[in-house]
PDB file of C-alpha atoms and ligand atoms in Angstrom:
ATOM      1  CA  VAL H 125      53.289  -6.568 -21.087  1.00 83.00           C
ATOM      2  CA  SER H 126      49.540  -6.280 -21.485  1.00 84.00           C
ATOM      3  CA  ALA H 127      48.935  -2.695 -20.287  1.00 86.00           C
ATOM      4  CA  PRO H 128      49.517   0.172 -22.747  1.00 90.00           C
ATOM      5  CA  ILE H 129      52.953   1.739 -22.398  1.00 96.00           C
ATOM      6  CA  VAL H 130      52.616   5.466 -21.710  1.00 96.00           C
ATOM      7  CA  PHE H 131      54.605   7.637 -24.202  1.00 97.00           C
ATOM      8  CA  SER H 132      54.034   5.070 -26.987  1.00 97.00           C
ATOM      9  CA  GLY H 133      51.076   4.532 -29.326  1.00 97.00           C
ATOM     10  CA  SER H 134      50.945   7.836 -31.202  1.00 97.00           C
ATOM     11  CA  PRO H 135      48.048   8.118 -33.675  1.00 97.00           C
ATOM     12  CA  LEU H 136      50.156  10.297 -36.004  1.00 98.00           C
ATOM     13  CA  ASP H 137      51.574   9.089 -39.323  1.00 98.00           C
ATOM     14  CA  ARG H 138      55.103  10.515 -39.452  1.00 97.00           C
ATOM     15  CA  LEU H 139      55.195  10.578 -43.289  1.00 97.00           C
ATOM     16  CA  ASP H 140      58.977  10.312 -43.412  1.00 95.00           C
ATOM     17  CA  GLN H 141      59.060  10.668 -47.215  1.00 95.00           C
ATOM     18  CA  ARG H 142      56.694  13.658 -47.457  1.00 96.00           C
ATOM     19  CA  ARG H 143      58.416  15.652 -44.707  1.00 97.00           C
ATOM     20  CA  LYS H 144      61.617  15.850 -46.792  1.00 97.00           C
ATOM     21  CA  ASP H 145      59.742  18.148 -49.203  1.00 97.00           C
ATOM     22  CA  ALA H 146      60.243  21.686 -47.864  1.00 96.00           C
ATOM     23  CA  ALA H 147      57.477  23.066 -50.129  1.00 97.00           C
ATOM     24  CA  TRP H 148      55.014  20.541 -48.721  1.00 98.00           C
ATOM     25  CA  ILE H 149      55.976  21.480 -45.140  1.00 97.00           C
ATOM     26  CA  THR H 150      55.502  25.187 -45.970  1.00 96.00           C
ATOM     27  CA  ALA H 151      52.085  24.436 -47.490  1.00 97.00           C
ATOM     28  CA  GLN H 152      51.020  22.585 -44.344  1.00 97.00           C
ATOM     29  CA  LEU H 153      52.101  25.531 -42.191  1.00 95.00           C
ATOM     30  CA  GLY H 154      49.928  27.791 -44.349  1.00 95.00           C
ATOM     31  CA  ASP H 155      46.855  25.599 -43.858  1.00 96.00           C
ATOM     32  CA  GLU H 156      44.451  26.911 -41.239  1.00 95.00           C
ATOM     33  CA  SER H 157      43.490  23.381 -40.130  1.00 97.00           C
ATOM     34  CA  THR H 158      47.115  22.625 -39.154  1.00 98.00           C
ATOM     35  CA  ARG H 159      47.659  22.148 -35.431  1.00 98.00           C
ATOM     36  CA  VAL H 160      50.704  23.431 -33.569  1.00 97.00           C
ATOM     37  CA  LEU H 161      51.708  22.180 -30.119  1.00 98.00           C
ATOM     38  CA  PRO H 162      53.491  24.928 -28.147  1.00 97.00           C
ATOM     39  CA  VAL H 163      56.513  23.685 -26.177  1.00 97.00           C
ATOM     40  CA  TRP H 164      57.886  26.058 -23.583  1.00 96.00           C
ATOM     41  CA  ARG H 165      61.093  25.188 -21.744  1.00 95.00           C
ATOM     42  CA  LEU H 166      60.432  21.498 -22.434  1.00 96.00           C
ATOM     43  CA  SER H 167      56.837  21.455 -21.197  1.00 97.00           C
ATOM     44  CA  VAL H 168      53.990  20.963 -23.667  1.00 98.00           C
ATOM     45  CA  LEU H 169      50.799  23.032 -23.510  1.00 98.00           C
ATOM     46  CA  VAL H 170      47.912  21.230 -21.766  1.00 98.00           C
ATOM     47  CA  ARG H 171      44.293  22.323 -21.284  1.00 97.00           C
ATOM     48  CA  SER H 172      43.461  23.613 -17.792  1.00 93.00           C
ATOM     49  CA  GLY H 173      40.646  22.162 -15.680  1.00 88.00           C
ATOM     50  CA  GLY H 174      39.114  18.711 -15.954  1.00 89.00           C
ATOM     51  CA  THR H 175      41.007  15.802 -17.485  1.00 92.00           C
ATOM     52  CA  PRO H 176      44.292  16.978 -19.020  1.00 95.00           C
ATOM     53  CA  SER H 177      44.635  16.891 -22.810  1.00 98.00           C
ATOM     54  CA  LEU H 178      47.055  18.521 -25.227  1.00 98.00           C
ATOM     55  CA  ALA H 179      46.195  22.128 -26.118  1.00 98.00           C
ATOM     56  CA  TRP H 180      46.780  22.900 -29.803  1.00 98.00           C
ATOM     57  CA  ALA H 181      47.239  26.288 -31.432  1.00 96.00           C
ATOM     58  CA  THR H 182      46.895  27.169 -35.114  1.00 96.00           C
ATOM     59  CA  SER H 183      49.928  28.009 -37.229  1.00 92.00           C
ATOM     60  CA  SER H 184      49.186  31.719 -36.680  1.00 92.00           C
ATOM     61  CA  LEU H 185      51.149  31.128 -33.444  1.00 92.00           C
ATOM     62  CA  LEU H 186      54.314  31.318 -35.572  1.00 90.00           C
ATOM     63  CA  GLU H 187      53.597  35.000 -36.261  1.00 87.00           C
ATOM     64  CA  SER H 188      52.695  35.724 -32.611  1.00 86.00           C
ATOM     65  CA  VAL H 189      55.967  34.417 -31.204  1.00 87.00           C
ATOM     66  CA  GLY H 190      58.226  35.683 -34.004  1.00 71.00           C
ATOM     67  CA  ALA H 191      60.912  33.900 -35.978  1.00 62.00           C
ATOM     68  CA  GLY H 192      62.889  31.435 -33.883  1.00 71.00           C
ATOM     69  CA  THR H 193      63.432  27.725 -34.194  1.00 78.00           C
ATOM     70  CA  PRO H 194      61.399  26.376 -37.124  1.00 88.00           C
ATOM     71  CA  PRO H 195      58.441  24.179 -36.189  1.00 95.00           C
ATOM     72  CA  VAL H 196      59.074  20.437 -36.025  1.00 97.00           C
ATOM     73  CA  PHE H 197      56.746  18.198 -38.035  1.00 98.00           C
ATOM     74  CA  LEU H 198      55.104  15.549 -35.853  1.00 98.00           C
ATOM     75  CA  GLY H 199      52.835  13.820 -38.355  1.00 98.00           C
ATOM     76  CA  VAL H 200      49.373  13.693 -39.871  1.00 98.00           C
ATOM     77  CA  VAL H 201      46.084  12.213 -38.726  1.00 97.00           C
ATOM     78  CA  ASP H 202      42.764  12.630 -40.568  1.00 97.00           C
ATOM     79  CA  GLN H 203      44.595  14.774 -43.148  1.00 96.00           C
ATOM     80  CA  VAL H 204      45.529  17.342 -40.498  1.00 98.00           C
ATOM     81  CA  ALA H 205      49.229  18.136 -40.109  1.00 98.00           C
ATOM     82  CA  HIS H 206      50.614  18.460 -36.580  1.00 98.00           C
ATOM     83  CA  PHE H 207      53.738  20.378 -35.573  1.00 98.00           C
ATOM     84  CA  ALA H 208      55.577  21.251 -32.371  1.00 98.00           C
ATOM     85  CA  LEU H 209      56.909  24.778 -31.868  1.00 97.00           C
ATOM     86  CA  ASP H 210      59.520  25.820 -29.315  1.00 96.00           C
ATOM     87  CA  ILE H 211      58.321  29.099 -27.791  1.00 95.00           C
ATOM     88  CA  SER H 212      60.890  29.142 -24.977  1.00 94.00           C
ATOM     89  CA  SER H 213      62.102  32.622 -25.957  1.00 92.00           C
ATOM     90  CA  THR H 214      58.707  34.007 -24.879  1.00 93.00           C
ATOM     91  CA  ALA H 215      59.193  35.021 -21.236  1.00 93.00           C
ATOM     92  CA  GLU H 216      55.622  34.553 -19.999  1.00 95.00           C
ATOM     93  CA  PRO H 217      53.672  32.746 -22.737  1.00 95.00           C
ATOM     94  CA  ILE H 218      50.509  32.053 -20.703  1.00 96.00           C
ATOM     95  CA  LYS H 219      50.108  35.776 -20.018  1.00 96.00           C
ATOM     96  CA  GLU H 220      51.454  37.129 -23.297  1.00 94.00           C
ATOM     97  CA  LEU H 221      49.417  34.777 -25.494  1.00 94.00           C
ATOM     98  CA  GLU H 222      46.290  35.114 -23.304  1.00 95.00           C
ATOM     99  CA  TRP H 223      46.014  31.464 -22.323  1.00 96.00           C
ATOM    100  CA  GLU H 224      45.296  32.181 -18.637  1.00 96.00           C
ATOM    101  CA  GLY H 225      42.610  29.819 -17.330  1.00 95.00           C
ATOM    102  CA  VAL H 226      42.625  27.989 -20.666  1.00 95.00           C
ATOM    103  CA  ALA H 227      45.918  26.151 -20.754  1.00 97.00           C
ATOM    104  CA  GLU H 228      49.165  25.684 -18.852  1.00 97.00           C
ATOM    105  CA  PHE H 229      52.622  24.093 -19.050  1.00 98.00           C
ATOM    106  CA  PRO H 230      52.649  21.372 -16.374  1.00 97.00           C
ATOM    107  CA  ASP H 231      55.480  18.910 -15.736  1.00 96.00           C
ATOM    108  CA  LEU H 232      54.973  16.222 -18.404  1.00 96.00           C
ATOM    109  CA  ARG H 233      56.062  13.423 -16.057  1.00 93.00           C
ATOM    110  CA  ALA H 234      53.350  14.394 -13.578  1.00 93.00           C
ATOM    111  CA  ILE H 235      50.446  14.392 -16.052  1.00 95.00           C
ATOM    112  CA  ALA H 236      51.497  11.886 -18.749  1.00 96.00           C
ATOM    113  CA  GLY H 237      49.466   9.055 -17.227  1.00 94.00           C
ATOM    114  CA  GLN H 238      46.296  11.169 -17.313  1.00 95.00           C
ATOM    115  CA  LEU H 239      46.542  12.225 -20.962  1.00 96.00           C
ATOM    116  CA  PRO H 240      44.225  10.447 -23.448  1.00 95.00           C
ATOM    117  CA  ALA H 241      45.723   7.372 -25.165  1.00 89.00           C
ATOM    118  CA  GLY H 242      48.341   8.413 -27.705  1.00 95.00           C
ATOM    119  CA  GLU H 243      48.650  12.036 -26.560  1.00 98.00           C
ATOM    120  CA  ALA H 244      51.546  11.315 -24.195  1.00 98.00           C
ATOM    121  CA  ALA H 245      53.365   9.788 -27.188  1.00 98.00           C
ATOM    122  CA  ILE H 246      52.852  13.001 -29.181  1.00 98.00           C
ATOM    123  CA  ALA H 247      54.110  15.003 -26.198  1.00 98.00           C
ATOM    124  CA  ALA H 248      57.167  12.727 -25.947  1.00 98.00           C
ATOM    125  CA  GLN H 249      57.971  13.151 -29.641  1.00 98.00           C
ATOM    126  CA  ALA H 250      57.582  16.948 -29.364  1.00 98.00           C
ATOM    127  CA  ARG H 251      59.672  17.283 -26.198  1.00 98.00           C
ATOM    128  CA  HIS H 252      62.425  14.975 -27.456  1.00 98.00           C
ATOM    129  CA  LEU H 253      62.799  16.778 -30.805  1.00 97.00           C
ATOM    130  CA  VAL H 254      62.519  20.324 -29.451  1.00 96.00           C
ATOM    131  CA  ASP H 255      65.200  19.562 -26.857  1.00 96.00           C
ATOM    132  CA  TRP H 256      67.488  18.065 -29.503  1.00 97.00           C
ATOM    133  CA  HIS H 257      67.187  21.141 -31.754  1.00 96.00           C
ATOM    134  CA  ALA H 258      67.831  23.484 -28.825  1.00 94.00           C
ATOM    135  CA  ARG H 259      71.100  21.716 -28.027  1.00 94.00           C
ATOM    136  CA  HIS H 260      72.425  21.005 -31.534  1.00 95.00           C
ATOM    137  CA  GLY H 261      72.779  24.407 -33.144  1.00 95.00           C
ATOM    138  CA  HIS H 262      76.427  23.742 -34.004  1.00 97.00           C
ATOM    139  CA  CYS H 263      78.126  20.964 -35.942  1.00 98.00           C
ATOM    140  CA  PRO H 264      80.120  18.615 -33.704  1.00 96.00           C
ATOM    141  CA  GLY H 265      82.515  18.092 -36.633  1.00 97.00           C
ATOM    142  CA  CYS H 266      83.506  21.660 -37.486  1.00 98.00           C
ATOM    143  CA  GLY H 267      81.667  23.941 -35.054  1.00 98.00           C
ATOM    144  CA  SER H 268      79.687  25.840 -37.727  1.00 98.00           C
ATOM    145  CA  ARG H 269      75.967  26.592 -37.511  1.00 97.00           C
ATOM    146  CA  THR H 270      73.551  23.793 -38.397  1.00 97.00           C
ATOM    147  CA  GLU H 271      70.084  24.269 -39.878  1.00 96.00           C
ATOM    148  CA  ALA H 272      66.960  22.124 -39.509  1.00 96.00           C
ATOM    149  CA  ARG H 273      65.824  20.157 -42.589  1.00 96.00           C
ATOM    150  CA  ASP H 274      63.283  17.438 -43.414  1.00 97.00           C
ATOM    151  CA  GLY H 275      60.621  18.821 -41.093  1.00 97.00           C
ATOM    152  CA  GLY H 276      63.086  18.798 -38.209  1.00 97.00           C
ATOM    153  CA  TYR H 277      64.521  15.253 -38.476  1.00 97.00           C
ATOM    154  CA  VAL H 278      67.927  16.345 -39.757  1.00 97.00           C
ATOM    155  CA  ARG H 279      70.256  19.243 -38.996  1.00 97.00           C
ATOM    156  CA  LEU H 280      72.559  20.120 -41.854  1.00 98.00           C
ATOM    157  CA  CYS H 281      75.923  21.807 -41.283  1.00 98.00           C
ATOM    158  CA  SER H 282      76.121  25.035 -43.291  1.00 95.00           C
ATOM    159  CA  GLU H 283      79.908  24.688 -43.686  1.00 97.00           C
ATOM    160  CA  CYS H 284      80.985  21.046 -44.044  1.00 98.00           C
ATOM    161  CA  GLY H 285      77.626  19.636 -45.164  1.00 97.00           C
ATOM    162  CA  ALA H 286      77.474  16.946 -42.474  1.00 98.00           C
ATOM    163  CA  GLU H 287      73.995  15.715 -41.621  1.00 98.00           C
ATOM    164  CA  HIS H 288      73.108  15.206 -37.965  1.00 98.00           C
ATOM    165  CA  PHE H 289      70.169  13.118 -36.798  1.00 98.00           C
ATOM    166  CA  PRO H 290      68.190  13.187 -33.536  1.00 97.00           C
ATOM    167  CA  ARG H 291      69.760  10.861 -31.006  1.00 95.00           C
ATOM    168  CA  THR H 292      67.946   8.325 -28.870  1.00 97.00           C
ATOM    169  CA  ASP H 293      69.815   6.852 -25.910  1.00 98.00           C
ATOM    170  CA  PRO H 294      69.051   3.194 -25.112  1.00 98.00           C
ATOM    171  CA  VAL H 295      68.617   2.374 -21.431  1.00 98.00           C
ATOM    172  CA  VAL H 296      68.162  -1.151 -20.077  1.00 98.00           C
ATOM    173  CA  ILE H 297      65.684  -1.519 -17.228  1.00 98.00           C
ATOM    174  CA  MET H 298      65.393  -4.952 -15.765  1.00 98.00           C
ATOM    175  CA  LEU H 299      63.791  -7.084 -13.172  1.00 98.00           C
ATOM    176  CA  ALA H 300      66.291  -9.680 -12.016  1.00 98.00           C
ATOM    177  CA  THR H 301      64.373 -12.638 -10.614  1.00 98.00           C
ATOM    178  CA  ASP H 302      65.161 -15.565  -8.365  1.00 97.00           C
ATOM    179  CA  GLY H 303      62.135 -17.863  -8.623  1.00 95.00           C
ATOM    180  CA  ASP H 304      59.420 -16.188  -6.604  1.00 96.00           C
ATOM    181  CA  ARG H 305      61.477 -13.104  -5.738  1.00 98.00           C
ATOM    182  CA  CYS H 306      62.575 -10.069  -7.722  1.00 98.00           C
ATOM    183  CA  LEU H 307      65.399  -7.629  -7.136  1.00 98.00           C
ATOM    184  CA  LEU H 308      64.510  -3.965  -6.620  1.00 98.00           C
ATOM    185  CA  GLY H 309      66.781  -1.080  -5.757  1.00 98.00           C
ATOM    186  CA  ARG H 310      66.565   2.311  -4.085  1.00 97.00           C
ATOM    187  CA  GLN H 311      68.688   5.261  -5.132  1.00 96.00           C
ATOM    188  CA  PRO H 312      70.106   7.461  -2.352  1.00 94.00           C
ATOM    189  CA  ASN H 313      67.754  10.361  -3.221  1.00 95.00           C
ATOM    190  CA  TRP H 314      64.560   8.249  -3.216  1.00 95.00           C
ATOM    191  CA  PRO H 315      62.442   8.314  -0.054  1.00 94.00           C
ATOM    192  CA  LYS H 316      61.986   5.036   1.833  1.00 94.00           C
ATOM    193  CA  PRO H 317      60.283   2.648   1.113  1.00 96.00           C
ATOM    194  CA  PHE H 318      60.301   3.497  -2.625  1.00 97.00           C
ATOM    195  CA  PHE H 319      62.020   0.862  -4.769  1.00 98.00           C
ATOM    196  CA  SER H 320      62.193   0.296  -8.518  1.00 98.00           C
ATOM    197  CA  ALA H 321      63.762  -1.925 -11.152  1.00 98.00           C
ATOM    198  CA  LEU H 322      67.491  -1.488 -11.764  1.00 98.00           C
ATOM    199  CA  ALA H 323      68.402   0.498 -14.872  1.00 98.00           C
ATOM    200  CA  GLY H 324      71.329   1.963 -16.758  1.00 98.00           C
ATOM    201  CA  PHE H 325      72.524   3.258 -20.112  1.00 98.00           C
ATOM    202  CA  VAL H 326      73.639   0.770 -22.747  1.00 98.00           C
ATOM    203  CA  GLU H 327      77.298   1.476 -23.517  1.00 98.00           C
ATOM    204  CA  PRO H 328      78.890   1.578 -26.984  1.00 97.00           C
ATOM    205  CA  GLY H 329      79.827  -1.875 -28.240  1.00 98.00           C
ATOM    206  CA  GLU H 330      77.469  -3.666 -25.883  1.00 98.00           C
ATOM    207  CA  SER H 331      74.414  -5.823 -26.556  1.00 98.00           C
ATOM    208  CA  LEU H 332      71.195  -5.330 -24.624  1.00 98.00           C
ATOM    209  CA  GLU H 333      71.816  -8.626 -22.761  1.00 98.00           C
ATOM    210  CA  GLU H 334      75.381  -7.617 -21.884  1.00 98.00           C
ATOM    211  CA  ALA H 335      74.200  -4.238 -20.596  1.00 98.00           C
ATOM    212  CA  VAL H 336      71.624  -5.967 -18.352  1.00 98.00           C
ATOM    213  CA  ARG H 337      74.274  -8.315 -16.929  1.00 98.00           C
ATOM    214  CA  ARG H 338      76.815  -5.521 -16.371  1.00 98.00           C
ATOM    215  CA  GLU H 339      74.339  -3.158 -14.689  1.00 97.00           C
ATOM    216  CA  VAL H 340      72.944  -5.768 -12.289  1.00 98.00           C
ATOM    217  CA  MET H 341      76.481  -6.823 -11.350  1.00 97.00           C
ATOM    218  CA  GLU H 342      77.680  -3.206 -10.924  1.00 96.00           C
ATOM    219  CA  GLU H 343      74.728  -2.013  -8.894  1.00 96.00           C
ATOM    220  CA  ALA H 344      73.851  -5.091  -6.817  1.00 97.00           C
ATOM    221  CA  GLY H 345      76.691  -7.606  -7.230  1.00 97.00           C
ATOM    222  CA  ILE H 346      74.339 -10.217  -8.683  1.00 98.00           C
ATOM    223  CA  ARG H 347      75.335 -12.405 -11.653  1.00 98.00           C
ATOM    224  CA  VAL H 348      72.656 -12.724 -14.321  1.00 98.00           C
ATOM    225  CA  GLY H 349      72.069 -15.558 -16.807  1.00 98.00           C
ATOM    226  CA  ALA H 350      69.134 -15.578 -19.207  1.00 98.00           C
ATOM    227  CA  VAL H 351      67.754 -12.177 -20.254  1.00 98.00           C
ATOM    228  CA  ARG H 352      64.423 -11.729 -21.983  1.00 97.00           C
ATOM    229  CA  TYR H 353      63.228  -8.491 -23.592  1.00 97.00           C
ATOM    230  CA  LEU H 354      59.587  -7.692 -22.754  1.00 97.00           C
ATOM    231  CA  ALA H 355      58.688  -4.159 -23.882  1.00 97.00           C
ATOM    232  CA  SER H 356      60.112  -0.699 -24.492  1.00 98.00           C
ATOM    233  CA  GLN H 357      59.141   2.851 -23.590  1.00 98.00           C
ATOM    234  CA  PRO H 358      60.172   6.202 -25.067  1.00 98.00           C
ATOM    235  CA  TRP H 359      61.297   8.345 -22.118  1.00 97.00           C
ATOM    236  CA  PRO H 360      61.868  11.920 -23.308  1.00 97.00           C
ATOM    237  CA  PHE H 361      63.784  13.171 -20.253  1.00 96.00           C
ATOM    238  CA  PRO H 362      65.599  14.053 -22.354  1.00 95.00           C
ATOM    239  CA  ALA H 363      66.148  11.343 -24.997  1.00 97.00           C
ATOM    240  CA  SER H 364      65.968   7.792 -23.670  1.00 98.00           C
ATOM    241  CA  LEU H 365      64.414   4.608 -24.946  1.00 98.00           C
ATOM    242  CA  MET H 366      63.814   2.241 -22.024  1.00 98.00           C
ATOM    243  CA  LEU H 367      64.327  -1.420 -22.965  1.00 98.00           C
ATOM    244  CA  GLY H 368      62.423  -3.483 -20.406  1.00 98.00           C
ATOM    245  CA  CYS H 369      63.710  -6.973 -19.572  1.00 98.00           C
ATOM    246  CA  VAL H 370      63.349  -9.793 -17.098  1.00 98.00           C
ATOM    247  CA  ALA H 371      66.569 -11.528 -16.138  1.00 98.00           C
ATOM    248  CA  GLU H 372      67.509 -14.710 -14.313  1.00 98.00           C
ATOM    249  CA  ALA H 373      69.674 -14.180 -11.228  1.00 98.00           C
ATOM    250  CA  LEU H 374      72.409 -16.804 -10.834  1.00 98.00           C
ATOM    251  CA  ASP H 375      73.169 -15.919  -7.218  1.00 95.00           C
ATOM    252  CA  THR H 376      71.391 -14.052  -4.443  1.00 96.00           C
ATOM    253  CA  GLN H 377      73.976 -12.350  -2.227  1.00 97.00           C
ATOM    254  CA  ILE H 378      73.438  -8.617  -2.719  1.00 98.00           C
ATOM    255  CA  VAL H 379      76.396  -6.231  -2.663  1.00 97.00           C
ATOM    256  CA  VAL H 380      75.248  -2.659  -3.418  1.00 95.00           C
ATOM    257  CA  ASP H 381      77.699  -0.207  -4.901  1.00 82.00           C
ATOM    258  CA  GLY H 382      76.557   2.519  -2.490  1.00 83.00           C
ATOM    259  CA  ALA H 383      76.753   5.173  -5.215  1.00 87.00           C
ATOM    260  CA  GLU H 384      73.984   4.414  -7.717  1.00 89.00           C
ATOM    261  CA  LEU H 385      72.004   2.366  -5.208  1.00 95.00           C
ATOM    262  CA  GLU H 386      71.787   2.842  -1.470  1.00 95.00           C
ATOM    263  CA  GLU H 387      69.898  -0.380  -1.004  1.00 96.00           C
ATOM    264  CA  ALA H 388      68.773  -3.416  -3.009  1.00 97.00           C
ATOM    265  CA  VAL H 389      66.334  -5.973  -1.685  1.00 98.00           C
ATOM    266  CA  TRP H 390      64.726  -9.223  -2.848  1.00 98.00           C
ATOM    267  CA  PHE H 391      60.948  -8.798  -2.687  1.00 98.00           C
ATOM    268  CA  THR H 392      58.473 -11.666  -2.947  1.00 97.00           C
ATOM    269  CA  ARG H 393      55.692 -11.784  -5.487  1.00 97.00           C
ATOM    270  CA  GLU H 394      53.160 -11.227  -2.661  1.00 97.00           C
ATOM    271  CA  GLN H 395      54.983  -8.106  -1.457  1.00 97.00           C
ATOM    272  CA  VAL H 396      55.062  -6.658  -4.968  1.00 97.00           C
ATOM    273  CA  VAL H 397      51.390  -7.427  -5.634  1.00 97.00           C
ATOM    274  CA  SER H 398      50.385  -5.792  -2.308  1.00 96.00           C
ATOM    275  CA  ALA H 399      52.343  -2.662  -3.222  1.00 97.00           C
ATOM    276  CA  PHE H 400      50.379  -2.305  -6.498  1.00 95.00           C
ATOM    277  CA  GLU H 401      47.287  -1.550  -4.392  1.00 93.00           C
ATOM    278  CA  SER H 402      48.998   0.881  -2.031  1.00 93.00           C
ATOM    279  CA  ALA H 403      52.409   1.393  -0.508  1.00 95.00           C
ATOM    280  CA  THR H 404      53.176  -0.957   2.366  1.00 93.00           C
ATOM    281  CA  GLN H 405      55.568  -0.346   5.227  1.00 95.00           C
ATOM    282  CA  ASP H 406      58.319  -2.121   3.259  1.00 95.00           C
ATOM    283  CA  LEU H 407      57.599  -1.251  -0.323  1.00 98.00           C
ATOM    284  CA  ALA H 408      56.266   1.525  -2.561  1.00 98.00           C
ATOM    285  CA  VAL H 409      56.541   0.890  -6.317  1.00 98.00           C
ATOM    286  CA  PRO H 410      56.593   3.276  -9.297  1.00 96.00           C
ATOM    287  CA  PRO H 411      53.216   4.329 -10.780  1.00 94.00           C
ATOM    288  CA  PRO H 412      51.779   2.645 -13.933  1.00 94.00           C
ATOM    289  CA  VAL H 413      53.223   5.431 -16.137  1.00 94.00           C
ATOM    290  CA  ALA H 414      56.685   3.897 -15.580  1.00 96.00           C
ATOM    291  CA  ILE H 415      57.734   0.801 -17.500  1.00 97.00           C
ATOM    292  CA  ALA H 416      59.267  -0.462 -14.230  1.00 98.00           C
ATOM    293  CA  HIS H 417      55.719  -0.834 -12.901  1.00 97.00           C
ATOM    294  CA  GLN H 418      54.657  -2.723 -16.034  1.00 97.00           C
ATOM    295  CA  LEU H 419      57.656  -5.073 -15.775  1.00 97.00           C
ATOM    296  CA  MET H 420      56.743  -5.840 -12.160  1.00 97.00           C
ATOM    297  CA  ARG H 421      53.137  -6.421 -13.170  1.00 97.00           C
ATOM    298  CA  ALA H 422      54.103  -8.721 -16.068  1.00 97.00           C
ATOM    299  CA  TRP H 423      56.332 -10.779 -13.762  1.00 97.00           C
ATOM    300  CA  ALA H 424      54.091 -10.819 -10.678  1.00 96.00           C
ATOM    301  CA  LEU H 425      50.678 -11.215 -12.311  1.00 95.00           C
ATOM    302  CA  GLU H 426      51.277 -12.535 -15.830  1.00 93.00           C
ATOM    303  CA  ASP H 427      54.151 -14.904 -15.092  1.00 87.00           C
ATOM    304  CA  ALA H 428      56.614 -13.279 -17.506  1.00 91.00           C
ATOM    305  CA  ARG H 429      59.869 -15.167 -16.986  1.00 91.00           C
ATOM    306  CA  PRO H 430      63.450 -14.835 -18.236  1.00 92.00           C
TER     307      PRO H 430
HETATM  308 ZN1  LIG L 560      80.276  20.968 -40.015  1.00 51.62          ZN
END
């Protein structure tokens, strides 16, 4: 896949050894050059007007919003530490923190493709971690409170001492191909003629290749042979890692399951290439921000094969 994958390519060095040092983290939070990305109800703060870019606060924000979830360390670039801070307990942050006309909390999915290179990756890291902390306040082993450690990459149980780590859920997303045609599907809630690559969660005890074969069979009734991994994409809605593949279809008779997919169709290379320019009567494809688009592009224009 030749195009950059949105939500990857962060410029930050995560410093996974340094961030274990609580004194070092505290020192960074006391440094006035440190940058803090506010996250409110899973949206990151973005500058208003013009081309979107992340809007950073200083660590004095921690005093403005009061003690809540500790900030999550994102990494360092040019010796400046970057953190994310969940300010969801603030009812109306734009008004209360006087950011009106300066910054806003848009839907990350809608603006990710417009953010400067690398910034969507920072937003993904922030959203993924903040969401994980918000939902893992108690130990799944004993039910006691957990506390953030290591800059926010571990939660430690206060009672049984178990360590819990942020989870990432692998999802296979694949373009099954039959020579000059590829298989695309439409979920019941997608408007016609929008189609995308088939996708599904990898299950426990399953290889990536097995997950591809199972999903294509379940959703479209097509047997799959060779599977080739092409590229991956962090997808923080809330915690996925999309594993993009091309796969060789061994038969062509489509049988949709009717639940996950309402319709699946073989599209020719020409149809897919036309839809990159603009939606046709038969086909609208996902925008470049989605790895599904990049898989289609790699297959249709760069001859990526299983
Ligand atoms: Zn516990």
